[in-house]
mmCIF file of C-alpha atoms in Angstrom:
data_model
loop_
_atom_site.group_PDB
_atom_site.id
_atom_site.type_symbol
_atom_site.label_atom_id
_atom_site.label_comp_id
_atom_site.label_asym_id
_atom_site.label_seq_id
_atom_site.Cartn_x
_atom_site.Cartn_y
_atom_site.Cartn_z
ATOM 1 C CA MET A 243 3.727 -14.934 -10.730
ATOM 2 C CA GLY A 244 5.242 -17.736 -12.798
ATOM 3 C CA PHE A 245 3.975 -20.250 -10.281
ATOM 4 C CA MET A 246 0.455 -18.825 -10.351
ATOM 5 C CA ILE A 247 0.083 -18.470 -14.133
ATOM 6 C CA SER A 248 0.794 -22.102 -14.970
ATOM 7 C CA SER A 249 -1.294 -23.756 -12.257
ATOM 8 C CA MET A 250 -4.017 -21.354 -11.152
ATOM 9 C CA ALA A 251 -6.337 -22.024 -14.098
ATOM 10 C CA LEU A 252 -6.307 -25.763 -13.390
ATOM 11 C CA HIS A 253 -6.894 -25.087 -9.700
ATOM 12 C CA LEU A 254 -9.932 -22.938 -10.478
ATOM 13 C CA LYS A 255 -11.275 -25.639 -12.795
ATOM 14 C CA ASP A 256 -11.180 -28.052 -9.852
ATOM 15 C CA PHE A 257 -13.684 -25.714 -8.155
ATOM 16 C CA GLY A 258 -15.914 -25.878 -11.223
ATOM 17 C CA VAL A 259 -15.078 -22.387 -12.507
ATOM 18 C CA GLY A 260 -15.754 -21.966 -16.235
ATOM 19 C CA GLN A 261 -13.178 -20.886 -18.806
ATOM 20 C CA GLU A 262 -14.719 -17.420 -19.266
ATOM 21 C CA MET A 263 -14.764 -16.723 -15.539
ATOM 22 C CA ILE A 264 -11.156 -17.843 -15.224
ATOM 23 C CA GLY A 265 -10.246 -15.212 -17.812
ATOM 24 C CA VAL A 266 -12.159 -12.582 -15.844
ATOM 25 C CA LEU A 267 -10.365 -13.525 -12.614
ATOM 26 C CA PHE A 268 -6.964 -13.288 -14.297
ATOM 27 C CA ALA A 269 -8.011 -9.867 -15.589
ATOM 28 C CA VAL A 270 -8.903 -8.820 -12.029
ATOM 29 C CA ASP A 271 -5.386 -9.766 -10.952
ATOM 30 C CA ALA A 272 -3.882 -7.722 -13.816
ATOM 31 C CA VAL A 273 -6.101 -4.691 -13.143
ATOM 32 C CA SER A 274 -5.286 -4.714 -9.420
ATOM 33 C CA TYR A 275 -1.586 -4.776 -10.324
ATOM 34 C CA GLY A 276 -2.024 -1.833 -12.691
ATOM 35 C CA VAL A 277 -4.020 0.235 -10.216
ATOM 36 C CA GLY A 278 -1.646 -0.686 -7.412
ATOM 37 C CA GLY A 279 1.316 0.291 -9.570
ATOM 38 C CA ILE A 280 -0.087 3.796 -10.086
ATOM 39 C CA ILE A 281 -0.862 4.269 -6.394
ATOM 40 C CA PHE A 282 2.348 2.769 -5.008
ATOM 41 C CA SER A 283 4.594 4.634 -7.441
ATOM 42 C CA LYS A 284 3.228 7.860 -5.952
ATOM 43 C CA LEU A 285 3.536 6.604 -2.378
ATOM 44 C CA SER A 286 7.120 5.408 -2.863
ATOM 45 C CA VAL A 287 8.203 9.054 -3.062
ATOM 46 C CA LYS A 288 6.805 9.742 0.419
ATOM 47 C CA ILE A 289 7.115 6.394 2.218
ATOM 48 C CA ASP A 290 10.262 4.395 2.970
ATOM 49 C CA LYS A 291 10.624 1.970 0.062
ATOM 50 C CA ARG A 292 11.930 -0.743 2.387
ATOM 51 C CA ILE A 293 8.737 -0.638 4.447
ATOM 52 C CA MET A 294 6.640 -0.855 1.286
ATOM 53 C CA MET A 295 8.518 -3.907 0.041
ATOM 54 C CA ILE A 296 8.370 -5.679 3.408
ATOM 55 C CA VAL A 297 4.632 -5.031 3.679
ATOM 56 C CA GLY A 298 4.268 -6.245 0.086
ATOM 57 C CA LEU A 299 6.143 -9.474 0.832
ATOM 58 C CA LEU A 300 4.046 -10.104 3.936
ATOM 59 C CA GLY A 301 0.936 -9.425 1.862
ATOM 60 C CA MET A 302 2.136 -11.906 -0.754
ATOM 61 C CA THR A 303 2.628 -14.458 2.030
ATOM 62 C CA LEU A 304 -0.992 -14.019 3.113
ATOM 63 C CA THR A 305 -2.107 -14.158 -0.518
ATOM 64 C CA MET A 306 -0.398 -17.484 -1.178
ATOM 65 C CA ILE A 307 -1.866 -18.926 2.029
ATOM 66 C CA CYS A 308 -5.356 -17.945 0.850
ATOM 67 C CA MET A 309 -4.808 -18.954 -2.760
ATOM 68 C CA GLY A 310 -4.346 -22.649 -1.951
ATOM 69 C CA PRO A 311 -5.999 -22.309 0.375
ATOM 70 C CA ALA A 312 -3.445 -23.610 2.895
ATOM 71 C CA PRO A 313 -4.221 -27.028 4.406
ATOM 72 C CA PHE A 314 -5.380 -25.457 7.692
ATOM 73 C CA LEU A 315 -7.988 -23.250 5.936
ATOM 74 C CA PRO A 316 -11.366 -24.376 4.584
ATOM 75 C CA SER A 317 -11.224 -25.190 0.875
ATOM 76 C CA LYS A 318 -13.650 -22.542 -0.376
ATOM 77 C CA LEU A 319 -13.729 -20.871 -3.769
ATOM 78 C CA GLY A 320 -14.449 -17.474 -2.198
ATOM 79 C CA ILE A 321 -11.099 -17.491 -0.383
ATOM 80 C CA VAL A 322 -9.264 -18.337 -3.594
ATOM 81 C CA ILE A 323 -11.058 -15.642 -5.611
ATOM 82 C CA ALA A 324 -10.406 -13.010 -2.920
ATOM 83 C CA SER A 325 -6.688 -13.774 -3.122
ATOM 84 C CA LEU A 326 -6.388 -12.755 -6.796
ATOM 85 C CA PRO A 327 -6.827 -8.962 -6.474
ATOM 86 C CA LEU A 328 -4.718 -9.147 -3.327
ATOM 87 C CA LEU A 329 -2.007 -10.896 -5.343
ATOM 88 C CA GLY A 330 -1.920 -8.143 -7.957
ATOM 89 C CA SER A 331 -1.789 -5.314 -5.437
ATOM 90 C CA THR A 332 0.847 -6.929 -3.196
ATOM 91 C CA ASN A 333 2.986 -7.744 -6.229
ATOM 92 C CA ALA A 334 2.845 -4.075 -7.204
ATOM 93 C CA LEU A 335 3.639 -3.023 -3.632
ATOM 94 C CA THR A 336 6.734 -5.238 -3.702
ATOM 95 C CA TYR A 337 7.993 -4.676 -7.249
ATOM 96 C CA ILE A 338 7.299 -0.981 -7.902
ATOM 97 C CA PRO A 339 9.666 0.436 -5.216
ATOM 98 C CA SER A 340 12.380 -2.164 -5.850
ATOM 99 C CA LEU A 341 14.162 -0.541 -8.812
ATOM 100 C CA PRO A 342 14.167 3.007 -7.330
ATOM 101 C CA TYR A 343 15.452 1.488 -4.074
ATOM 102 C CA MET A 344 18.276 -0.306 -5.897
ATOM 103 C CA ILE A 345 19.266 2.920 -7.680
ATOM 104 C CA GLU A 346 19.087 4.905 -4.458
ATOM 105 C CA LYS A 347 21.263 2.420 -2.527
ATOM 106 C CA SER A 348 23.771 2.149 -5.374
ATOM 107 C CA ILE A 349 24.327 5.895 -5.118
ATOM 108 C CA THR A 350 24.158 6.454 -1.358
ATOM 109 C CA LYS A 351 25.777 3.246 -0.066
ATOM 110 C CA TYR A 352 28.046 2.045 -2.864
ATOM 111 C CA ASN A 353 29.024 5.469 -4.258
ATOM 112 C CA TYR A 354 27.998 4.891 -7.863
ATOM 113 C CA GLU A 355 27.377 7.995 -9.933
ATOM 114 C CA GLU A 356 23.765 8.770 -10.813
ATOM 115 C CA THR A 357 23.905 8.218 -14.560
ATOM 116 C CA PRO A 358 21.579 6.736 -17.185
ATOM 117 C CA HIS A 359 24.013 3.819 -17.427
ATOM 118 C CA LEU A 360 23.367 2.900 -13.767
ATOM 119 C CA SER A 361 19.602 2.979 -14.245
ATOM 120 C CA ASP A 362 19.865 0.908 -17.450
ATOM 121 C CA ALA A 363 22.115 -1.685 -15.816
ATOM 122 C CA LEU A 364 19.888 -2.126 -12.758
ATOM 123 C CA SER A 365 16.762 -2.170 -14.906
ATOM 124 C CA SER A 366 18.305 -4.955 -16.981
ATOM 125 C CA ILE A 367 19.102 -6.961 -13.848
ATOM 126 C CA VAL A 368 15.516 -6.592 -12.599
ATOM 127 C CA ASN A 369 14.005 -7.588 -15.958
ATOM 128 C CA ILE A 370 16.327 -10.579 -16.389
ATOM 129 C CA SER A 371 15.591 -11.758 -12.846
ATOM 130 C CA PHE A 372 11.863 -11.371 -13.428
ATOM 131 C CA SER A 373 12.049 -13.337 -16.694
ATOM 132 C CA ILE A 374 14.071 -16.136 -15.097
ATOM 133 C CA GLY A 375 11.530 -16.287 -12.271
ATOM 134 C CA GLU A 376 8.672 -16.516 -14.753
ATOM 135 C CA ALA A 377 10.354 -19.421 -16.550
ATOM 136 C CA LEU A 378 11.480 -21.340 -13.460
ATOM 137 C CA GLY A 379 8.170 -20.625 -11.723
ATOM 138 C CA ASN A 380 6.263 -22.492 -14.409
ATOM 139 C CA ILE A 381 8.590 -25.482 -14.204
ATOM 140 C CA GLY A 382 8.597 -25.489 -10.409
ATOM 141 C CA ALA A 383 4.831 -25.150 -10.262
ATOM 142 C CA GLY A 384 4.298 -28.135 -12.526
ATOM 143 C CA ILE A 385 6.621 -30.338 -10.493
ATOM 144 C CA MET A 386 5.318 -29.251 -7.088
ATOM 145 C CA VAL A 387 1.632 -29.455 -7.968
ATOM 146 C CA ASP A 388 2.078 -32.931 -9.483
ATOM 147 C CA PHE A 389 3.855 -34.278 -6.411
ATOM 148 C CA ILE A 390 2.228 -32.514 -3.430
ATOM 149 C CA GLY A 391 -0.829 -30.700 -4.795
ATOM 150 C CA PHE A 392 -1.708 -27.043 -5.245
ATOM 151 C CA GLU A 393 -2.632 -26.389 -1.601
ATOM 152 C CA TYR A 394 0.678 -27.573 -0.147
ATOM 153 C CA SER A 395 2.635 -25.976 -2.996
ATOM 154 C CA THR A 396 1.199 -22.515 -2.342
ATOM 155 C CA PHE A 397 1.776 -22.964 1.389
ATOM 156 C CA ILE A 398 5.460 -23.754 0.766
ATOM 157 C CA ILE A 399 5.746 -20.712 -1.513
ATOM 158 C CA ALA A 400 4.145 -18.619 1.248
ATOM 159 C CA ILE A 401 6.770 -19.825 3.729
ATOM 160 C CA LEU A 402 9.589 -18.998 1.289
ATOM 161 C CA ILE A 403 8.214 -15.492 0.696
ATOM 162 C CA PHE A 404 7.905 -14.955 4.455
ATOM 163 C CA VAL A 405 11.535 -16.042 4.948
ATOM 164 C CA LEU A 406 12.552 -13.613 2.191
ATOM 165 C CA ALA A 407 10.665 -10.816 3.991
ATOM 166 C CA ILE A 408 12.549 -11.572 7.230
ATOM 167 C CA ILE A 409 15.915 -11.677 5.440
ATOM 168 C CA PHE A 410 15.201 -8.361 3.735
ATOM 169 C CA LEU A 411 14.024 -6.846 7.027
ATOM 170 C CA LEU A 412 17.276 -7.835 8.732
ATOM 171 C CA SER A 413 19.577 -6.909 5.839
ATOM 172 C CA SER A 414 17.995 -3.602 4.803
ATOM 173 C CA GLU A 415 19.096 -1.820 8.007
ATOM 174 C CA ILE A 416 15.557 -0.608 8.609
ATOM 175 C CA LEU A 417 15.632 -1.854 12.210
ATOM 176 C CA LEU A 418 19.001 -0.168 12.763
ATOM 177 C CA SER A 419 17.628 3.086 11.339
ATOM 178 C CA SER A 420 14.647 2.896 13.693
ATOM 179 C CA LEU A 421 16.901 2.318 16.696
ATOM 180 C CA GLU A 422 19.150 5.225 15.707
ATOM 181 C CA THR A 423 16.129 7.514 15.295
ATOM 182 C CA LYS A 424 14.854 6.449 18.712
ATOM 183 C CA LYS A 425 18.276 7.104 20.269
ATOM 184 C CA VAL A 426 18.471 10.581 18.749
ATOM 185 C CA TYR A 427 14.972 11.340 20.067
ATOM 186 C CA GLU A 428 15.913 10.104 23.551
ATOM 187 C CA ASP A 429 19.126 12.168 23.500
ATOM 188 C CA ASP A 430 17.129 15.265 22.547
ATOM 189 C CA GLU A 431 14.710 14.602 25.403
ATOM 190 C CA LEU A 432 17.612 14.307 27.849
ATOM 191 C CA MET A 433 19.110 17.574 26.628
ATOM 192 C CA LYS A 434 15.908 19.602 27.090
ATOM 193 C CA PRO A 435 16.306 20.169 30.893
ATOM 194 C CA LEU A 436 19.906 21.270 30.302
ATOM 195 C CA ASP A 437 18.794 23.737 27.638
ATOM 196 C CA THR A 438 16.178 25.109 30.002
ATOM 197 C CA VAL A 439 18.709 25.580 32.810
ATOM 198 C CA GLY A 440 21.156 27.256 30.408
#
């Protein structure tokens, strides 16, 4: 988000977008985040939070590719505009389940007690990290856009987000959980003939 805020307005101006329309497009991004936050907060109770965050990161990867657009895509304003609501919704899909997931794992995996202090501490970590990202994102965006341009900068950010999605996929044990579930299912299937004979 820090990367986008500092450089997106200038990028839209290069396409000839007026100041008023730029404000509208930023509002679209904010509204899509708000609507997505409401929807995904409800879904996070029913759907595995890890899956939501991985899908969100992959969606953010696609968003950054379109936002440039990436060097291998046609440079069209429509692609850039379409990426803004997608950015808001995928950000919500990634961020909304993250704090509940951290609290859940702290209790189930690291044996912390479920107390208000735990929630406050993790919430502080998330907010500090977000604020640092906002600050460094602006600085990084300015440097990258000046040296390599907006299109290549967003493409590099897309690659970094994709790498983060892969790291989270491998470290979150979601693949291991899927394999264990499959093994239990296969064991149950093997036991059925024995139960029938018994």
